[in-house]
PDB file of C-alpha atoms in Angstrom:
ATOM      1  CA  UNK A 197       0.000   0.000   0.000  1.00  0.00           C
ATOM      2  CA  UNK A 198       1.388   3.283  -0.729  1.00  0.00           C
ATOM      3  CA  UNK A 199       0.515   6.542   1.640  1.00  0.00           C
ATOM      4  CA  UNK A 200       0.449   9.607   0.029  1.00  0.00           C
ATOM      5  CA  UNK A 201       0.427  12.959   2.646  1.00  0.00           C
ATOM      6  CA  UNK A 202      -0.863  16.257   0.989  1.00  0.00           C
ATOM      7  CA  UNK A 203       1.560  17.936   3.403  1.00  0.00           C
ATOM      8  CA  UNK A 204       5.105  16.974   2.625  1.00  0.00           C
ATOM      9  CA  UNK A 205       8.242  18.005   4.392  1.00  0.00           C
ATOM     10  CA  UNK A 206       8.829  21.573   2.908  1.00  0.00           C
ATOM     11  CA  UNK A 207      12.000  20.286   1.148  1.00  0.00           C
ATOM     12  CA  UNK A 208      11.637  22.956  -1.473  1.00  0.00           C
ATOM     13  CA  UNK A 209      12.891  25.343   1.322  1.00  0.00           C
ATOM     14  CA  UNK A 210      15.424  23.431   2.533  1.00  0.00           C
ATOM     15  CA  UNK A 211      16.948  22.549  -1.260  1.00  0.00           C
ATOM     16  CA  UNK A 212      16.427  26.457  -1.661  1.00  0.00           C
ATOM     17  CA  UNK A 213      18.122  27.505   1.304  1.00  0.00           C
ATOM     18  CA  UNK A 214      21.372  25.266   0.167  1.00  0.00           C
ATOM     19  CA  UNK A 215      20.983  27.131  -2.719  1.00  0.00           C
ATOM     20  CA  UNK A 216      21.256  30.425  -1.379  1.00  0.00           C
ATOM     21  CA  UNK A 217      24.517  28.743   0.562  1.00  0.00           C
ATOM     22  CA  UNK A 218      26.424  29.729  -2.643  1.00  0.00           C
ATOM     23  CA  UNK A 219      28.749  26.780  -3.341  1.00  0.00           C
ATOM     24  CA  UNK A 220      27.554  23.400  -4.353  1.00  0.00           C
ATOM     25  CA  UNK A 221      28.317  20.876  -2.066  1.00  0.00           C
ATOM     26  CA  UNK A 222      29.728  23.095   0.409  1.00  0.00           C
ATOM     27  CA  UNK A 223      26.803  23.056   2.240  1.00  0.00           C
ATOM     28  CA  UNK A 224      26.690  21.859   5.838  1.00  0.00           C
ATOM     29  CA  UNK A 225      23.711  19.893   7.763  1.00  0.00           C
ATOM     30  CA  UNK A 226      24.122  18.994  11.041  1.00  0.00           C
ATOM     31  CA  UNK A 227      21.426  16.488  12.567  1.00  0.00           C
ATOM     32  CA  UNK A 228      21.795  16.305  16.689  1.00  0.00           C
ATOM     33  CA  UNK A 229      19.707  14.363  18.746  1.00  0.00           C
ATOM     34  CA  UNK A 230      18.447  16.174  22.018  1.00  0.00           C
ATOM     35  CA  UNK A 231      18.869  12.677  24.400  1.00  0.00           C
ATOM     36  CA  UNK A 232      22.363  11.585  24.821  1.00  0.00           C
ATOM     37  CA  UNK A 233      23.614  14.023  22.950  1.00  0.00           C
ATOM     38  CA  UNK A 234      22.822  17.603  23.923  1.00  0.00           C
ATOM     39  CA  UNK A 235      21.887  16.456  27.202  1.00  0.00           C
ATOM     40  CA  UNK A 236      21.485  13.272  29.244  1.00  0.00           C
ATOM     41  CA  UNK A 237      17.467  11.590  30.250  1.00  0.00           C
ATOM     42  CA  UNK A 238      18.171  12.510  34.012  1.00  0.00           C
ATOM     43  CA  UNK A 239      19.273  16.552  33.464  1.00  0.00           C
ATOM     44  CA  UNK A 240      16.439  16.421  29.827  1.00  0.00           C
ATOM     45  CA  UNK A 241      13.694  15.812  32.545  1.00  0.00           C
ATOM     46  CA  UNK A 242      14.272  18.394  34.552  1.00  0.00           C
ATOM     47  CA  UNK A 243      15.661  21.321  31.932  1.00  0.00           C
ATOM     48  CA  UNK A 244      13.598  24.480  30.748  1.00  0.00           C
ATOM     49  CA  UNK A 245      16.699  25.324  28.365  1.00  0.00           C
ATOM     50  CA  UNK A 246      19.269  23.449  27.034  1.00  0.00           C
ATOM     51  CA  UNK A 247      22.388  23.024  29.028  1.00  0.00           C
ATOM     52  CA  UNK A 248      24.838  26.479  28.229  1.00  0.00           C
ATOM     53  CA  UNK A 249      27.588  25.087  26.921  1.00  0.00           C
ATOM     54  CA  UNK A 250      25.505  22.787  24.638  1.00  0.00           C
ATOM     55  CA  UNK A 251      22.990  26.053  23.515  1.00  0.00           C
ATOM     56  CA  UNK A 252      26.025  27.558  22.585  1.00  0.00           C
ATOM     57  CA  UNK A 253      27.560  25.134  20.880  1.00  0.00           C
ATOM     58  CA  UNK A 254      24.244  24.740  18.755  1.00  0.00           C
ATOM     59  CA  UNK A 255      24.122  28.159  18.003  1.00  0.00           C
ATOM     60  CA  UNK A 256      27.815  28.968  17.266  1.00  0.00           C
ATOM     61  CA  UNK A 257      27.154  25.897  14.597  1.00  0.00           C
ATOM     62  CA  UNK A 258      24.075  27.317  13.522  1.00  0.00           C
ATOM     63  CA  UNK A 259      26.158  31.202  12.643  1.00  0.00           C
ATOM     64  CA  UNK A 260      28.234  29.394  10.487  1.00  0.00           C
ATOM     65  CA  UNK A 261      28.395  29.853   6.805  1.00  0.00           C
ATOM     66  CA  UNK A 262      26.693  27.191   5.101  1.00  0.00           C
ATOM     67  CA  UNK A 263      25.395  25.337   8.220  1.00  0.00           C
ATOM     68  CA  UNK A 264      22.136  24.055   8.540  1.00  0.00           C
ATOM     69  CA  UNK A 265      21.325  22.556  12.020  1.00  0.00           C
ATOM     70  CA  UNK A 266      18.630  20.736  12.714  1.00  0.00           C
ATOM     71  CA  UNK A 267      17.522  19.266  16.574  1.00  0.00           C
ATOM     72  CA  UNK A 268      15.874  16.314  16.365  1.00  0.00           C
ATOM     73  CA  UNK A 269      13.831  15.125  19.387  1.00  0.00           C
ATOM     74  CA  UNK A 270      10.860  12.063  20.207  1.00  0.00           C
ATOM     75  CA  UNK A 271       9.449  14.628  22.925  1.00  0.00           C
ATOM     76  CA  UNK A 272       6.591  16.492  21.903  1.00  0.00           C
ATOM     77  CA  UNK A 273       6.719  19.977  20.170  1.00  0.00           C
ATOM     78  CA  UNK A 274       5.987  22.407  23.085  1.00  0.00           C
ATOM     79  CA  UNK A 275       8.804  20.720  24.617  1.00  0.00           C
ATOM     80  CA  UNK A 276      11.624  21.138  22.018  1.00  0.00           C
ATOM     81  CA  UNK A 277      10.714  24.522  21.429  1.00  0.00           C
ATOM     82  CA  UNK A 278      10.977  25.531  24.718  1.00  0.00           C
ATOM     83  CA  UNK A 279      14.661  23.741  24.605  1.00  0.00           C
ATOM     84  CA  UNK A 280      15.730  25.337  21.675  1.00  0.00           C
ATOM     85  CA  UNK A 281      14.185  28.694  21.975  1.00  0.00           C
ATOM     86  CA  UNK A 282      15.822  31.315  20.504  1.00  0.00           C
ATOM     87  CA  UNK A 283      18.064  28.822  18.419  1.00  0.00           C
ATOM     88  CA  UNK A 284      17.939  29.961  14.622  1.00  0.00           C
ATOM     89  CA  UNK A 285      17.883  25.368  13.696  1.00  0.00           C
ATOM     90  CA  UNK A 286      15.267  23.548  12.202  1.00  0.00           C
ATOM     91  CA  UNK A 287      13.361  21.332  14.512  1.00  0.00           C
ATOM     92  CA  UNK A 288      11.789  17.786  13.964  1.00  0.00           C
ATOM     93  CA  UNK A 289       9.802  16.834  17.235  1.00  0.00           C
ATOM     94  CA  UNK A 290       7.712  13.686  17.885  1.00  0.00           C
ATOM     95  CA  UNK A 291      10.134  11.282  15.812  1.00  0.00           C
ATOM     96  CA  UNK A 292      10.231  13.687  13.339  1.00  0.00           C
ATOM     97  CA  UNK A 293       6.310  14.237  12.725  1.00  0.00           C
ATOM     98  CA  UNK A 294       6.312  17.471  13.158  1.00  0.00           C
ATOM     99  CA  UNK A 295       9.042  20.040  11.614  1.00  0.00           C
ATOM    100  CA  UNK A 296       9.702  23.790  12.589  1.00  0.00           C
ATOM    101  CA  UNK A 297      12.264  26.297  10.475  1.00  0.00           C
ATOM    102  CA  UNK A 298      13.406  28.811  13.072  1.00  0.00           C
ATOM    103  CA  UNK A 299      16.260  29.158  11.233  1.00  0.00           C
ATOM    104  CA  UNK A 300      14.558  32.777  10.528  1.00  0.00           C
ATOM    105  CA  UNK A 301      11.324  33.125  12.048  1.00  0.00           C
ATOM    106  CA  UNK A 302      11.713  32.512  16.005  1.00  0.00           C
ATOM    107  CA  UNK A 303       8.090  31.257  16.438  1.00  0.00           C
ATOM    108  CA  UNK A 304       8.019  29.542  12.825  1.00  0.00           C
ATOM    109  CA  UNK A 305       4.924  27.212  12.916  1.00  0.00           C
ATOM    110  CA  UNK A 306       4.989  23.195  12.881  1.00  0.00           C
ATOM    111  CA  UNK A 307       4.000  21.249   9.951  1.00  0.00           C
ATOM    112  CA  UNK A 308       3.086  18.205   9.752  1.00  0.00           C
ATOM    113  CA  UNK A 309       4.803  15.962   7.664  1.00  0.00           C
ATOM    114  CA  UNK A 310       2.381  13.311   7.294  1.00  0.00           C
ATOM    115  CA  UNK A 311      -1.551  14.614   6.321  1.00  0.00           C
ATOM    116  CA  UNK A 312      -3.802  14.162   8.762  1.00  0.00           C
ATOM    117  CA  UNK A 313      -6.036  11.139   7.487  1.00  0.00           C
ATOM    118  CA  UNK A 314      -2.884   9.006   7.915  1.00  0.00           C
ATOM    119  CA  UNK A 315      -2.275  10.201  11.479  1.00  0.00           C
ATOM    120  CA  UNK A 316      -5.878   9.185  12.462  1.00  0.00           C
ATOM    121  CA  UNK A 317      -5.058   5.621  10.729  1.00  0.00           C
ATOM    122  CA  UNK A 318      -1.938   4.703  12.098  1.00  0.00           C
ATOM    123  CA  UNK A 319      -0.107   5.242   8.992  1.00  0.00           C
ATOM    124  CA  UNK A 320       2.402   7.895  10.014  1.00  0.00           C
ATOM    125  CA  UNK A 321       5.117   5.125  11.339  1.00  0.00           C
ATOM    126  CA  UNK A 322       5.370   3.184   8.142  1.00  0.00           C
ATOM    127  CA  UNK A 323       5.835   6.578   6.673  1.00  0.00           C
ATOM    128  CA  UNK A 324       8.715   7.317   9.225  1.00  0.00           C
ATOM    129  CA  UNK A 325      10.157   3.847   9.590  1.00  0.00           C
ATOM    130  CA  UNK A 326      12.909   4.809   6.522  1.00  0.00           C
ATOM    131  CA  UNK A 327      13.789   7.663   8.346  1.00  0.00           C
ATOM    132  CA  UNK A 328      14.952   5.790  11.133  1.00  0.00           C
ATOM    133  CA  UNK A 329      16.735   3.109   9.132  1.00  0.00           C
ATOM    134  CA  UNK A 330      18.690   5.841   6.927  1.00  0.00           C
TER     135      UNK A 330
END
């Protein structure tokens, strides 16, 4: 059976901004996981922010030329956004369900990359399954 979402992952921005980067193939992305790699479970469960050193980090990658950071996280959206607030990185909550570009817009809304039919179903993890394997 194949799923088709009428909302896809707005990769037409993304290919667009690594356009705008200038030099093909120069272009950086940087995928980090929020547990056990920002942070650990025990500090994550108790953190409004990320941890400073790790924030900054983040957002000294996220200033460089060509860099496009994104924070990955299974927690739900309200969560990571209040982690990475004020981060200019693209955020994928909820095993990457939902996406956020904050890369410009601070308070970007979250789309959904998976319509909502398919959420209702059940269908979204077959649809996210290759994600995980890549």
């Amino acid at each position: 059976t194949i799923l088709r979402a009428t909302r896809r992952l707005p990769s037409k921005r993304v290919v667009s901004s690594f356009a705008r980067a200038g030099v093909v193939g120069a272009h950086r992305v940087i995928v980090v996981g929020v547990l056990h790699t920002l942070t650990t479970y025990a500090s994550f469960r108790m953190l409004g922010k990320l941890p400073g050193a790790a924030r900054e980090a983040i957002a000294r990658l996220a200033r460089a030329p060509n860099t496009t950071v994104c924070v990955v996280s299974t927690r739900e959206r309200a969560l990571l956004a209040e982690l990475c607030d004020g981060l200019p990185v693209w955020l994928a909550a909820e095993n990457g369900l939902f996406v956020s570009d904050r890369t410009r817009e601070p308070d970007a809304p979250w789309e959904c990359t998976v319509d909502a039919a398919m959420l209702e179903a059940g269908g979204w993890l077959e649809h996210v399954k290759p994600i995980f394997k890549y």
